[in-house]
PDB file of C-alpha atoms and ligand atoms in Angstrom:
ATOM      1  CA  MET A   1      93.499-266.337 -45.797  1.00 93.00           C
ATOM      2  CA  LEU A   2      92.582-263.246 -47.742  1.00 97.00           C
ATOM      3  CA  ILE A   3      94.484-259.943 -47.676  1.00 98.00           C
ATOM      4  CA  ASP A   4      93.738-256.813 -49.661  1.00 98.00           C
ATOM      5  CA  MET A   5      96.727-254.492 -49.767  1.00 98.00           C
ATOM      6  CA  HIS A   6      95.022-251.246 -50.787  1.00 98.00           C
ATOM      7  CA  CYS A   7      91.729-249.420 -50.437  1.00 98.00           C
ATOM      8  CA  ASP A   8      90.758-245.771 -50.006  1.00 98.00           C
ATOM      9  CA  THR A   9      87.662-246.541 -47.968  1.00 98.00           C
ATOM     10  CA  ILE A  10      88.518-244.425 -44.920  1.00 98.00           C
ATOM     11  CA  LEU A  11      88.456-241.228 -46.987  1.00 98.00           C
ATOM     12  CA  ALA A  12      85.230-242.282 -48.709  1.00 97.00           C
ATOM     13  CA  VAL A  13      83.499-243.055 -45.403  1.00 97.00           C
ATOM     14  CA  TYR A  14      84.848-239.911 -43.768  1.00 97.00           C
ATOM     15  CA  ARG A  15      83.544-237.751 -46.606  1.00 96.00           C
ATOM     16  CA  ASN A  16      80.166-239.486 -46.686  1.00 93.00           C
ATOM     17  CA  GLN A  17      79.448-238.826 -42.995  1.00 90.00           C
ATOM     18  CA  GLN A  18      76.734-241.488 -42.933  1.00 90.00           C
ATOM     19  CA  PRO A  19      75.551-242.790 -39.543  1.00 91.00           C
ATOM     20  CA  GLY A  20      76.642-246.421 -40.161  1.00 94.00           C
ATOM     21  CA  GLY A  21      80.244-245.315 -40.726  1.00 97.00           C
ATOM     22  CA  ILE A  22      82.601-248.048 -41.810  1.00 97.00           C
ATOM     23  CA  TYR A  23      80.181-250.752 -40.673  1.00 97.00           C
ATOM     24  CA  SER A  24      77.642-250.133 -43.417  1.00 97.00           C
ATOM     25  CA  HIS A  25      79.317-247.932 -46.014  1.00 95.00           C
ATOM     26  CA  LYS A  26      77.692-247.969 -49.453  1.00 93.00           C
ATOM     27  CA  GLY A  27      80.949-247.983 -51.485  1.00 96.00           C
ATOM     28  CA  HIS A  28      83.086-250.937 -52.497  1.00 98.00           C
ATOM     29  CA  LEU A  29      83.558-252.294 -49.020  1.00 97.00           C
ATOM     30  CA  ASP A  30      82.408-251.975 -45.440  1.00 97.00           C
ATOM     31  CA  LEU A  31      82.866-254.038 -42.314  1.00 98.00           C
ATOM     32  CA  GLN A  32      79.818-256.216 -42.939  1.00 97.00           C
ATOM     33  CA  ARG A  33      80.966-257.134 -46.436  1.00 98.00           C
ATOM     34  CA  LEU A  34      84.605-257.581 -45.375  1.00 98.00           C
ATOM     35  CA  LEU A  35      83.428-260.204 -42.862  1.00 97.00           C
ATOM     36  CA  GLU A  36      81.153-261.800 -45.434  1.00 97.00           C
ATOM     37  CA  SER A  37      84.067-261.995 -47.897  1.00 97.00           C
ATOM     38  CA  GLY A  38      86.373-263.749 -45.484  1.00 96.00           C
ATOM     39  CA  ILE A  39      88.972-260.974 -45.593  1.00 97.00           C
ATOM     40  CA  ASN A  40      91.482-261.386 -42.773  1.00 98.00           C
ATOM     41  CA  ILE A  41      93.594-258.288 -43.250  1.00 98.00           C
ATOM     42  CA  GLN A  42      92.604-255.083 -45.011  1.00 98.00           C
ATOM     43  CA  PHE A  43      95.112-252.322 -45.691  1.00 98.00           C
ATOM     44  CA  PHE A  44      93.442-248.932 -45.194  1.00 98.00           C
ATOM     45  CA  ALA A  45      95.318-246.147 -46.979  1.00 98.00           C
ATOM     46  CA  LEU A  46      94.811-242.609 -45.774  1.00 98.00           C
ATOM     47  CA  PHE A  47      94.925-240.501 -48.889  1.00 97.00           C
ATOM     48  CA  PRO A  48      94.788-236.689 -48.760  1.00 96.00           C
ATOM     49  CA  GLU A  49      92.893-235.288 -51.746  1.00 95.00           C
ATOM     50  CA  SER A  50      94.633-232.983 -54.229  1.00 92.00           C
ATOM     51  CA  ILE A  51      93.246-229.775 -52.732  1.00 95.00           C
ATOM     52  CA  TYR A  52      95.094-230.578 -49.479  1.00 95.00           C
ATOM     53  CA  ARG A  53      98.396-231.297 -51.214  1.00 87.00           C
ATOM     54  CA  PRO A  54     101.058-230.387 -50.355  1.00 78.00           C
ATOM     55  CA  GLY A  55     100.408-227.745 -47.694  1.00 90.00           C
ATOM     56  CA  ARG A  56      97.644-229.368 -45.678  1.00 96.00           C
ATOM     57  CA  SER A  57      98.071-233.054 -46.400  1.00 97.00           C
ATOM     58  CA  LEU A  58      99.335-233.861 -42.900  1.00 97.00           C
ATOM     59  CA  HIS A  59      96.353-232.068 -41.404  1.00 97.00           C
ATOM     60  CA  ARG A  60      93.990-234.045 -43.635  1.00 98.00           C
ATOM     61  CA  VAL A  61      95.648-237.378 -42.818  1.00 98.00           C
ATOM     62  CA  LEU A  62      95.408-236.643 -39.085  1.00 98.00           C
ATOM     63  CA  GLU A  63      91.683-235.959 -39.462  1.00 98.00           C
ATOM     64  CA  MET A  64      91.243-239.311 -41.202  1.00 98.00           C
ATOM     65  CA  LEU A  65      93.427-241.022 -38.629  1.00 98.00           C
ATOM     66  CA  ASP A  66      91.281-239.737 -35.758  1.00 98.00           C
ATOM     67  CA  PHE A  67      88.199-240.816 -37.674  1.00 98.00           C
ATOM     68  CA  PHE A  68      89.677-244.296 -38.149  1.00 98.00           C
ATOM     69  CA  TRP A  69      90.341-244.695 -34.408  1.00 98.00           C
ATOM     70  CA  GLU A  70      86.786-243.560 -33.695  1.00 98.00           C
ATOM     71  CA  GLN A  71      85.478-246.185 -36.116  1.00 98.00           C
ATOM     72  CA  LEU A  72      87.737-248.824 -34.593  1.00 98.00           C
ATOM     73  CA  GLU A  73      86.393-248.109 -31.095  1.00 98.00           C
ATOM     74  CA  GLU A  74      82.804-248.318 -32.348  1.00 97.00           C
ATOM     75  CA  ASN A  75      83.437-251.650 -34.045  1.00 98.00           C
ATOM     76  CA  PHE A  76      85.974-253.199 -31.753  1.00 97.00           C
ATOM     77  CA  ASP A  77      84.060-256.489 -31.632  1.00 97.00           C
ATOM     78  CA  LEU A  78      84.565-256.872 -35.402  1.00 98.00           C
ATOM     79  CA  MET A  79      87.856-255.228 -36.233  1.00 98.00           C
ATOM     80  CA  ASP A  80      91.289-254.661 -34.778  1.00 98.00           C
ATOM     81  CA  ILE A  81      94.502-252.913 -35.713  1.00 98.00           C
ATOM     82  CA  ILE A  82      97.661-254.636 -36.916  1.00 98.00           C
ATOM     83  CA  ALA A  83     100.519-252.889 -35.162  1.00 98.00           C
ATOM     84  CA  CYS A  84     103.040-255.684 -34.643  1.00 98.00           C
ATOM     85  CA  LYS A  85     103.835-259.258 -35.654  1.00 97.00           C
ATOM     86  CA  ALA A  86     101.828-260.708 -32.774  1.00 97.00           C
ATOM     87  CA  ASP A  87      98.697-258.925 -34.012  1.00 98.00           C
ATOM     88  CA  LEU A  88      98.814-260.974 -37.224  1.00 98.00           C
ATOM     89  CA  SER A  89      98.199-264.302 -35.530  1.00 95.00           C
ATOM     90  CA  LYS A  90      95.812-262.634 -33.081  1.00 96.00           C
ATOM     91  CA  CYS A  91      93.517-261.409 -35.845  1.00 94.00           C
ATOM     92  CA  LEU A  92      93.606-264.785 -37.589  1.00 94.00           C
ATOM     93  CA  ARG A  93      92.678-266.432 -34.263  1.00 96.00           C
ATOM     94  CA  THR A  94      89.855-264.063 -33.314  1.00 96.00           C
ATOM     95  CA  GLY A  95      88.404-263.747 -36.821  1.00 95.00           C
ATOM     96  CA  LYS A  96      88.328-259.958 -36.502  1.00 97.00           C
ATOM     97  CA  ILE A  97      89.246-257.875 -39.549  1.00 98.00           C
ATOM     98  CA  GLY A  98      92.870-256.840 -39.093  1.00 98.00           C
ATOM     99  CA  SER A  99      93.373-253.246 -40.239  1.00 98.00           C
ATOM    100  CA  LEU A 100      96.780-252.263 -41.521  1.00 98.00           C
ATOM    101  CA  LEU A 101      96.974-248.474 -41.585  1.00 98.00           C
ATOM    102  CA  ALA A 102      98.872-246.840 -44.419  1.00 98.00           C
ATOM    103  CA  VAL A 103      99.435-243.313 -45.676  1.00 98.00           C
ATOM    104  CA  GLU A 104      99.465-242.727 -49.431  1.00 98.00           C
ATOM    105  CA  GLY A 105     101.862-239.878 -50.204  1.00 97.00           C
ATOM    106  CA  GLY A 106     105.041-239.012 -48.293  1.00 97.00           C
ATOM    107  CA  GLU A 107     104.395-235.259 -48.509  1.00 97.00           C
ATOM    108  CA  VAL A 108     102.573-235.681 -45.186  1.00 97.00           C
ATOM    109  CA  LEU A 109     105.990-235.928 -43.522  1.00 98.00           C
ATOM    110  CA  GLU A 110     106.778-232.349 -44.568  1.00 97.00           C
ATOM    111  CA  GLY A 111     110.441-233.312 -44.801  1.00 97.00           C
ATOM    112  CA  GLU A 112     110.607-234.225 -41.099  1.00 98.00           C
ATOM    113  CA  LEU A 113     111.523-237.669 -39.759  1.00 98.00           C
ATOM    114  CA  ARG A 114     109.840-236.879 -36.451  1.00 98.00           C
ATOM    115  CA  ILE A 115     106.488-236.802 -38.225  1.00 98.00           C
ATOM    116  CA  LEU A 116     107.160-240.290 -39.587  1.00 98.00           C
ATOM    117  CA  ARG A 117     107.798-241.489 -36.031  1.00 98.00           C
ATOM    118  CA  VAL A 118     104.685-239.762 -34.687  1.00 98.00           C
ATOM    119  CA  LEU A 119     102.567-241.370 -37.411  1.00 98.00           C
ATOM    120  CA  TYR A 120     104.084-244.715 -36.462  1.00 98.00           C
ATOM    121  CA  ARG A 121     103.091-244.127 -32.834  1.00 98.00           C
ATOM    122  CA  LEU A 122      99.563-243.319 -34.006  1.00 98.00           C
ATOM    123  CA  GLY A 123      99.276-246.684 -35.754  1.00 98.00           C
ATOM    124  CA  ILE A 124     100.545-246.105 -39.299  1.00 98.00           C
ATOM    125  CA  ARG A 125     102.513-249.141 -40.478  1.00 98.00           C
ATOM    126  CA  SER A 126     102.955-248.457 -44.182  1.00 99.00           C
ATOM    127  CA  LEU A 127     103.812-245.430 -46.286  1.00 98.00           C
ATOM    128  CA  GLY A 128     103.363-244.987 -50.017  1.00 98.00           C
ATOM    129  CA  LEU A 129     106.473-242.876 -50.596  1.00 98.00           C
ATOM    130  CA  THR A 130     104.833-240.714 -53.259  1.00 97.00           C
ATOM    131  CA  TRP A 131     101.547-240.299 -55.018  1.00 96.00           C
ATOM    132  CA  ASN A 132     101.851-239.349 -58.711  1.00 96.00           C
ATOM    133  CA  TYR A 133     103.837-236.165 -58.148  1.00 95.00           C
ATOM    134  CA  ARG A 134     107.095-234.960 -56.603  1.00 95.00           C
ATOM    135  CA  ASN A 135     107.484-234.594 -52.875  1.00 96.00           C
ATOM    136  CA  GLU A 136     110.332-234.273 -50.339  1.00 97.00           C
ATOM    137  CA  ILE A 137     111.078-238.008 -50.630  1.00 98.00           C
ATOM    138  CA  ALA A 138     111.091-238.667 -54.382  1.00 98.00           C
ATOM    139  CA  ASP A 139     109.287-238.205 -57.700  1.00 97.00           C
ATOM    140  CA  GLY A 140     106.016-239.921 -58.489  1.00 97.00           C
ATOM    141  CA  VAL A 141     105.231-241.637 -61.799  1.00 96.00           C
ATOM    142  CA  ALA A 142     103.863-238.416 -63.331  1.00 96.00           C
ATOM    143  CA  GLU A 143     107.341-236.829 -62.968  1.00 93.00           C
ATOM    144  CA  ASN A 144     109.092-239.637 -64.802  1.00 80.00           C
ATOM    145  CA  GLN A 145     110.728-237.329 -67.355  1.00 88.00           C
ATOM    146  CA  THR A 146     113.043-235.808 -64.727  1.00 90.00           C
ATOM    147  CA  GLY A 147     114.642-239.145 -63.884  1.00 93.00           C
ATOM    148  CA  GLY A 148     114.653-238.130 -60.217  1.00 93.00           C
ATOM    149  CA  GLY A 149     115.275-240.751 -57.530  1.00 96.00           C
ATOM    150  CA  LEU A 150     115.302-240.632 -53.745  1.00 98.00           C
ATOM    151  CA  THR A 151     116.302-237.334 -52.179  1.00 98.00           C
ATOM    152  CA  LYS A 152     118.613-237.165 -49.148  1.00 98.00           C
ATOM    153  CA  PHE A 153     115.494-236.997 -47.009  1.00 98.00           C
ATOM    154  CA  GLY A 154     114.065-239.959 -48.930  1.00 98.00           C
ATOM    155  CA  VAL A 155     117.144-241.989 -48.014  1.00 98.00           C
ATOM    156  CA  GLN A 156     116.626-241.112 -44.342  1.00 98.00           C
ATOM    157  CA  VAL A 157     112.961-242.116 -44.580  1.00 99.00           C
ATOM    158  CA  ILE A 158     113.844-245.563 -45.977  1.00 98.00           C
ATOM    159  CA  LYS A 159     116.397-246.160 -43.226  1.00 98.00           C
ATOM    160  CA  GLU A 160     113.998-245.019 -40.529  1.00 98.00           C
ATOM    161  CA  MET A 161     111.133-247.131 -41.918  1.00 98.00           C
ATOM    162  CA  ASN A 162     113.466-250.144 -41.914  1.00 98.00           C
ATOM    163  CA  ARG A 163     114.424-249.412 -38.325  1.00 98.00           C
ATOM    164  CA  LEU A 164     110.837-248.901 -37.138  1.00 98.00           C
ATOM    165  CA  GLY A 165     109.481-251.940 -38.976  1.00 98.00           C
ATOM    166  CA  MET A 166     107.267-250.060 -41.426  1.00 98.00           C
ATOM    167  CA  ILE A 167     106.220-251.366 -44.822  1.00 98.00           C
ATOM    168  CA  ILE A 168     107.625-249.356 -47.710  1.00 99.00           C
ATOM    169  CA  ASP A 169     105.155-249.031 -50.587  1.00 98.00           C
ATOM    170  CA  VAL A 170     106.549-248.206 -54.047  1.00 98.00           C
ATOM    171  CA  SER A 171     103.273-248.026 -56.014  1.00 98.00           C
ATOM    172  CA  HIS A 172     103.085-244.571 -57.672  1.00 97.00           C
ATOM    173  CA  LEU A 173     106.866-244.082 -57.310  1.00 98.00           C
ATOM    174  CA  ALA A 174     108.874-243.094 -60.423  1.00 97.00           C
ATOM    175  CA  GLU A 175     111.267-245.735 -61.677  1.00 97.00           C
ATOM    176  CA  ARG A 176     114.569-244.240 -60.570  1.00 97.00           C
ATOM    177  CA  GLY A 177     113.283-243.922 -56.998  1.00 98.00           C
ATOM    178  CA  PHE A 178     112.008-247.486 -57.191  1.00 98.00           C
ATOM    179  CA  TRP A 179     115.544-248.758 -57.858  1.00 98.00           C
ATOM    180  CA  ASP A 180     117.024-246.506 -55.183  1.00 98.00           C
ATOM    181  CA  VAL A 181     114.618-248.007 -52.646  1.00 98.00           C
ATOM    182  CA  LEU A 182     115.450-251.583 -53.627  1.00 98.00           C
ATOM    183  CA  GLU A 183     119.145-250.887 -53.348  1.00 98.00           C
ATOM    184  CA  LEU A 184     118.793-249.251 -49.959  1.00 98.00           C
ATOM    185  CA  SER A 185     116.054-251.119 -48.106  1.00 98.00           C
ATOM    186  CA  ASN A 186     117.157-254.022 -45.954  1.00 97.00           C
ATOM    187  CA  SER A 187     113.638-255.407 -45.722  1.00 98.00           C
ATOM    188  CA  PRO A 188     111.123-256.458 -48.392  1.00 98.00           C
ATOM    189  CA  VAL A 189     109.011-253.716 -49.962  1.00 98.00           C
ATOM    190  CA  ILE A 190     105.557-253.810 -51.519  1.00 98.00           C
ATOM    191  CA  ALA A 191     103.922-252.317 -54.582  1.00 98.00           C
ATOM    192  CA  SER A 192     100.497-252.393 -52.953  1.00 98.00           C
ATOM    193  CA  HIS A 193      98.402-251.661 -56.042  1.00 98.00           C
ATOM    194  CA  SER A 194     100.258-251.965 -59.380  1.00 98.00           C
ATOM    195  CA  ASN A 195     100.163-254.335 -62.339  1.00 98.00           C
ATOM    196  CA  SER A 196     102.462-255.522 -65.125  1.00 98.00           C
ATOM    197  CA  ARG A 197     103.571-253.042 -67.772  1.00 98.00           C
ATOM    198  CA  ALA A 198     104.434-255.878 -70.170  1.00 98.00           C
ATOM    199  CA  VAL A 199     100.774-256.920 -70.146  1.00 98.00           C
ATOM    200  CA  TRP A 200      99.372-253.394 -70.269  1.00 98.00           C
ATOM    201  CA  ASN A 201     101.622-250.418 -70.829  1.00 98.00           C
ATOM    202  CA  HIS A 202     100.519-247.895 -68.194  1.00 97.00           C
ATOM    203  CA  PRO A 203     102.887-245.690 -66.164  1.00 96.00           C
ATOM    204  CA  ARG A 204     101.351-246.995 -62.904  1.00 98.00           C
ATOM    205  CA  ASN A 205     102.369-250.549 -63.819  1.00 98.00           C
ATOM    206  CA  LEU A 206     105.754-252.198 -63.236  1.00 98.00           C
ATOM    207  CA  SER A 207     108.188-253.332 -65.923  1.00 98.00           C
ATOM    208  CA  ASP A 208     109.415-256.913 -65.948  1.00 98.00           C
ATOM    209  CA  GLU A 209     112.768-255.696 -64.625  1.00 98.00           C
ATOM    210  CA  GLN A 210     111.029-253.963 -61.717  1.00 98.00           C
ATOM    211  CA  ILE A 211     108.997-257.061 -60.920  1.00 98.00           C
ATOM    212  CA  LYS A 212     112.169-259.178 -60.965  1.00 98.00           C
ATOM    213  CA  GLY A 213     113.842-256.650 -58.686  1.00 98.00           C
ATOM    214  CA  LEU A 214     110.944-256.708 -56.269  1.00 98.00           C
ATOM    215  CA  ALA A 215     111.003-260.510 -56.264  1.00 98.00           C
ATOM    216  CA  GLN A 216     114.726-260.543 -55.534  1.00 98.00           C
ATOM    217  CA  ASN A 217     114.017-258.228 -52.621  1.00 97.00           C
ATOM    218  CA  GLY A 218     111.365-260.668 -51.359  1.00 98.00           C
ATOM    219  CA  GLY A 219     108.538-258.155 -51.754  1.00 98.00           C
ATOM    220  CA  VAL A 220     104.996-258.425 -53.105  1.00 98.00           C
ATOM    221  CA  VAL A 221     103.033-256.814 -55.947  1.00 98.00           C
ATOM    222  CA  GLY A 222      99.347-256.302 -55.165  1.00 98.00           C
ATOM    223  CA  ILE A 223      97.276-256.726 -58.321  1.00 98.00           C
ATOM    224  CA  ASN A 224      95.109-253.652 -58.864  1.00 98.00           C
ATOM    225  CA  PHE A 225      91.506-253.994 -60.109  1.00 97.00           C
ATOM    226  CA  VAL A 226      91.225-250.607 -61.879  1.00 97.00           C
ATOM    227  CA  PRO A 227      90.350-251.258 -65.568  1.00 97.00           C
ATOM    228  CA  ASP A 228      92.705-248.489 -66.806  1.00 97.00           C
ATOM    229  CA  PHE A 229      95.666-250.369 -65.323  1.00 97.00           C
ATOM    230  CA  LEU A 230      94.506-253.762 -66.609  1.00 98.00           C
ATOM    231  CA  GLY A 231      93.987-253.406 -70.338  1.00 98.00           C
ATOM    232  CA  PRO A 232      92.064-251.670 -73.122  1.00 97.00           C
ATOM    233  CA  PRO A 233      88.656-250.092 -72.440  1.00 95.00           C
ATOM    234  CA  GLY A 234      86.266-252.733 -71.182  1.00 94.00           C
ATOM    235  CA  ALA A 235      89.050-254.742 -69.512  1.00 97.00           C
ATOM    236  CA  GLY A 236      87.743-257.408 -67.173  1.00 97.00           C
ATOM    237  CA  LEU A 237      88.595-260.403 -65.042  1.00 98.00           C
ATOM    238  CA  ASP A 238      90.350-262.168 -67.931  1.00 98.00           C
ATOM    239  CA  ASP A 239      92.728-259.209 -68.229  1.00 98.00           C
ATOM    240  CA  LEU A 240      93.350-259.234 -64.483  1.00 98.00           C
ATOM    241  CA  LEU A 241      94.255-262.913 -64.752  1.00 98.00           C
ATOM    242  CA  LYS A 242      96.711-262.109 -67.563  1.00 98.00           C
ATOM    243  CA  HIS A 243      98.666-259.918 -65.136  1.00 98.00           C
ATOM    244  CA  ILE A 244      98.711-262.663 -62.523  1.00 98.00           C
ATOM    245  CA  GLU A 245      99.764-265.227 -65.100  1.00 98.00           C
ATOM    246  CA  HIS A 246     102.507-263.028 -66.517  1.00 98.00           C
ATOM    247  CA  ILE A 247     104.011-262.292 -63.124  1.00 98.00           C
ATOM    248  CA  CYS A 248     103.816-265.970 -62.107  1.00 98.00           C
ATOM    249  CA  THR A 249     105.620-266.962 -65.308  1.00 98.00           C
ATOM    250  CA  LEU A 250     108.222-264.256 -64.782  1.00 98.00           C
ATOM    251  CA  VAL A 251     109.137-264.776 -61.120  1.00 98.00           C
ATOM    252  CA  GLY A 252     106.964-267.583 -59.749  1.00 98.00           C
ATOM    253  CA  ASP A 253     104.014-267.409 -57.369  1.00 98.00           C
ATOM    254  CA  ASP A 254     105.777-266.087 -54.258  1.00 98.00           C
ATOM    255  CA  PHE A 255     105.555-262.374 -55.007  1.00 98.00           C
ATOM    256  CA  LEU A 256     101.924-261.728 -55.855  1.00 98.00           C
ATOM    257  CA  GLY A 257      99.069-260.396 -53.816  1.00 98.00           C
ATOM    258  CA  LEU A 258      95.843-258.434 -54.215  1.00 98.00           C
ATOM    259  CA  GLY A 259      95.605-254.641 -54.045  1.00 98.00           C
ATOM    260  CA  SER A 260      92.057-253.820 -55.092  1.00 98.00           C
ATOM    261  CA  ASP A 261      92.023-249.993 -54.917  1.00 98.00           C
ATOM    262  CA  PHE A 262      88.417-250.286 -53.664  1.00 98.00           C
ATOM    263  CA  ASP A 263      86.840-246.880 -53.086  1.00 97.00           C
ATOM    264  CA  GLY A 264      89.875-245.282 -54.759  1.00 96.00           C
ATOM    265  CA  THR A 265      88.325-245.550 -58.201  1.00 95.00           C
ATOM    266  CA  LYS A 266      84.934-244.925 -59.727  1.00 92.00           C
ATOM    267  CA  THR A 267      85.218-247.783 -62.203  1.00 93.00           C
ATOM    268  CA  LEU A 268      85.959-251.399 -61.447  1.00 95.00           C
ATOM    269  CA  ILE A 269      85.883-254.393 -63.761  1.00 96.00           C
ATOM    270  CA  SER A 270      82.361-255.675 -64.364  1.00 96.00           C
ATOM    271  CA  GLU A 271      83.028-259.004 -62.604  1.00 97.00           C
ATOM    272  CA  ILE A 272      84.286-257.380 -59.408  1.00 97.00           C
ATOM    273  CA  GLN A 273      82.025-254.614 -58.220  1.00 96.00           C
ATOM    274  CA  ASP A 274      82.764-254.844 -54.526  1.00 97.00           C
ATOM    275  CA  VAL A 275      84.716-256.821 -51.956  1.00 98.00           C
ATOM    276  CA  THR A 276      82.195-259.684 -51.880  1.00 97.00           C
ATOM    277  CA  HIS A 277      83.249-260.536 -55.441  1.00 97.00           C
ATOM    278  CA  LEU A 278      86.871-261.204 -54.490  1.00 96.00           C
ATOM    279  CA  SER A 279      86.147-264.923 -54.386  1.00 95.00           C
ATOM    280  CA  ARG A 280      85.612-264.750 -58.163  1.00 97.00           C
ATOM    281  CA  ILE A 281      89.375-264.288 -58.601  1.00 98.00           C
ATOM    282  CA  VAL A 282      90.002-267.384 -56.516  1.00 97.00           C
ATOM    283  CA  GLU A 283      87.410-269.342 -58.511  1.00 97.00           C
ATOM    284  CA  ALA A 284      88.895-268.159 -61.801  1.00 98.00           C
ATOM    285  CA  LEU A 285      92.399-269.178 -60.743  1.00 98.00           C
ATOM    286  CA  ARG A 286      91.078-272.590 -59.714  1.00 98.00           C
ATOM    287  CA  LYS A 287      89.331-272.974 -63.063  1.00 98.00           C
ATOM    288  CA  ARG A 288      92.607-272.243 -64.831  1.00 97.00           C
ATOM    289  CA  GLY A 289      94.299-275.011 -62.915  1.00 97.00           C
ATOM    290  CA  TYR A 290      96.364-273.006 -60.425  1.00 98.00           C
ATOM    291  CA  PRO A 291      97.361-275.305 -57.551  1.00 98.00           C
ATOM    292  CA  GLU A 292      95.672-274.573 -54.208  1.00 98.00           C
ATOM    293  CA  GLU A 293      99.056-273.671 -52.758  1.00 98.00           C
ATOM    294  CA  SER A 294      99.555-270.934 -55.374  1.00 98.00           C
ATOM    295  CA  ILE A 295      96.054-269.603 -54.806  1.00 98.00           C
ATOM    296  CA  ARG A 296      96.688-269.392 -51.063  1.00 98.00           C
ATOM    297  CA  LYS A 297      99.943-267.540 -51.655  1.00 98.00           C
ATOM    298  CA  ILE A 298      98.391-265.022 -54.048  1.00 98.00           C
ATOM    299  CA  SER A 299      95.304-264.376 -51.969  1.00 98.00           C
ATOM    300  CA  GLY A 300      97.217-263.605 -48.794  1.00 98.00           C
ATOM    301  CA  GLU A 301     100.136-265.770 -47.707  1.00 98.00           C
ATOM    302  CA  ASN A 302     102.762-263.858 -49.694  1.00 98.00           C
ATOM    303  CA  CYS A 303     101.669-260.592 -48.152  1.00 98.00           C
ATOM    304  CA  LEU A 304     101.544-262.199 -44.712  1.00 98.00           C
ATOM    305  CA  ARG A 305     105.163-263.298 -45.204  1.00 98.00           C
ATOM    306  CA  VAL A 306     106.230-259.692 -45.832  1.00 98.00           C
ATOM    307  CA  LEU A 307     104.211-258.391 -42.870  1.00 98.00           C
ATOM    308  CA  THR A 308     105.827-261.037 -40.662  1.00 98.00           C
ATOM    309  CA  GLN A 309     109.283-260.065 -41.874  1.00 98.00           C
ATOM    310  CA  VAL A 310     108.859-256.329 -41.605  1.00 98.00           C
ATOM    311  CA  LEU A 311     106.673-255.625 -38.571  1.00 98.00           C
ATOM    312  CA  GLN A 312     108.255-255.626 -35.128  1.00 97.00           C
TER     313      GLN A 312
HETATM  314 ZN1   ZN B   1      96.893-245.175 -55.407  1.00 62.48          ZN
END
């Protein structure tokens, strides 16, 4: 069981406009390589680029969403969408790639709960509340100096996501908002692509206190493969393993997952250049003596637990 909790591949494929589409995309992953890698569930984040933010981010996400459904129809023999709990076991049974659709950046809601519900109806099952900046829901990590948490609208969004069975994603969210979400949410939340700040001090990473909070909430942290978030220049697989090890020591092995950020970054660590190299993490964990049970949890079972708890 292998789950990757974050990639920006839909945007990359949409912008490339190559005939093979998602089946044979040249970036960090495509359908062929996902199948080759043994990935069971891939989160696909729809991320509106800066020039569309804030005014036209919803428009941009809808374009990508239509493009995704087009790609899904073209490749329906190989991939499927995860919309409810039952779809989880279905995709494991059929061997199709299960696609979990996410939006990265709550500004797409334009301060309107109805848009959240419409996106849900269109297949979106996870929302990254903010990107790096402020929106109607909360402040992102680049606004940390204000100390701003969830807005009134943000509170409504959390409640509505809980009610609908949507996965709340706190990666990119400023710390005060992070704690507001944990206090408010009655289901587990994810940090789909963030690492440990104790291992490498980067604003996109989580403090030990945050990781403990997330663990208490039953959520999952998806380890991100971007070198900047892992360690000093030239960071590699060893650094990535330090984050895994630190979090395991801090809270145990029940709250870790993988959140590659494939196609959301130009640079990756030298050992992992695309999705087919994911198995190198598994091999490295094995070499370091991690029990098979822990490896299974980290590579997918922990995330599956959250999906099972949250989705309807
Ligand atoms: Zn991101």
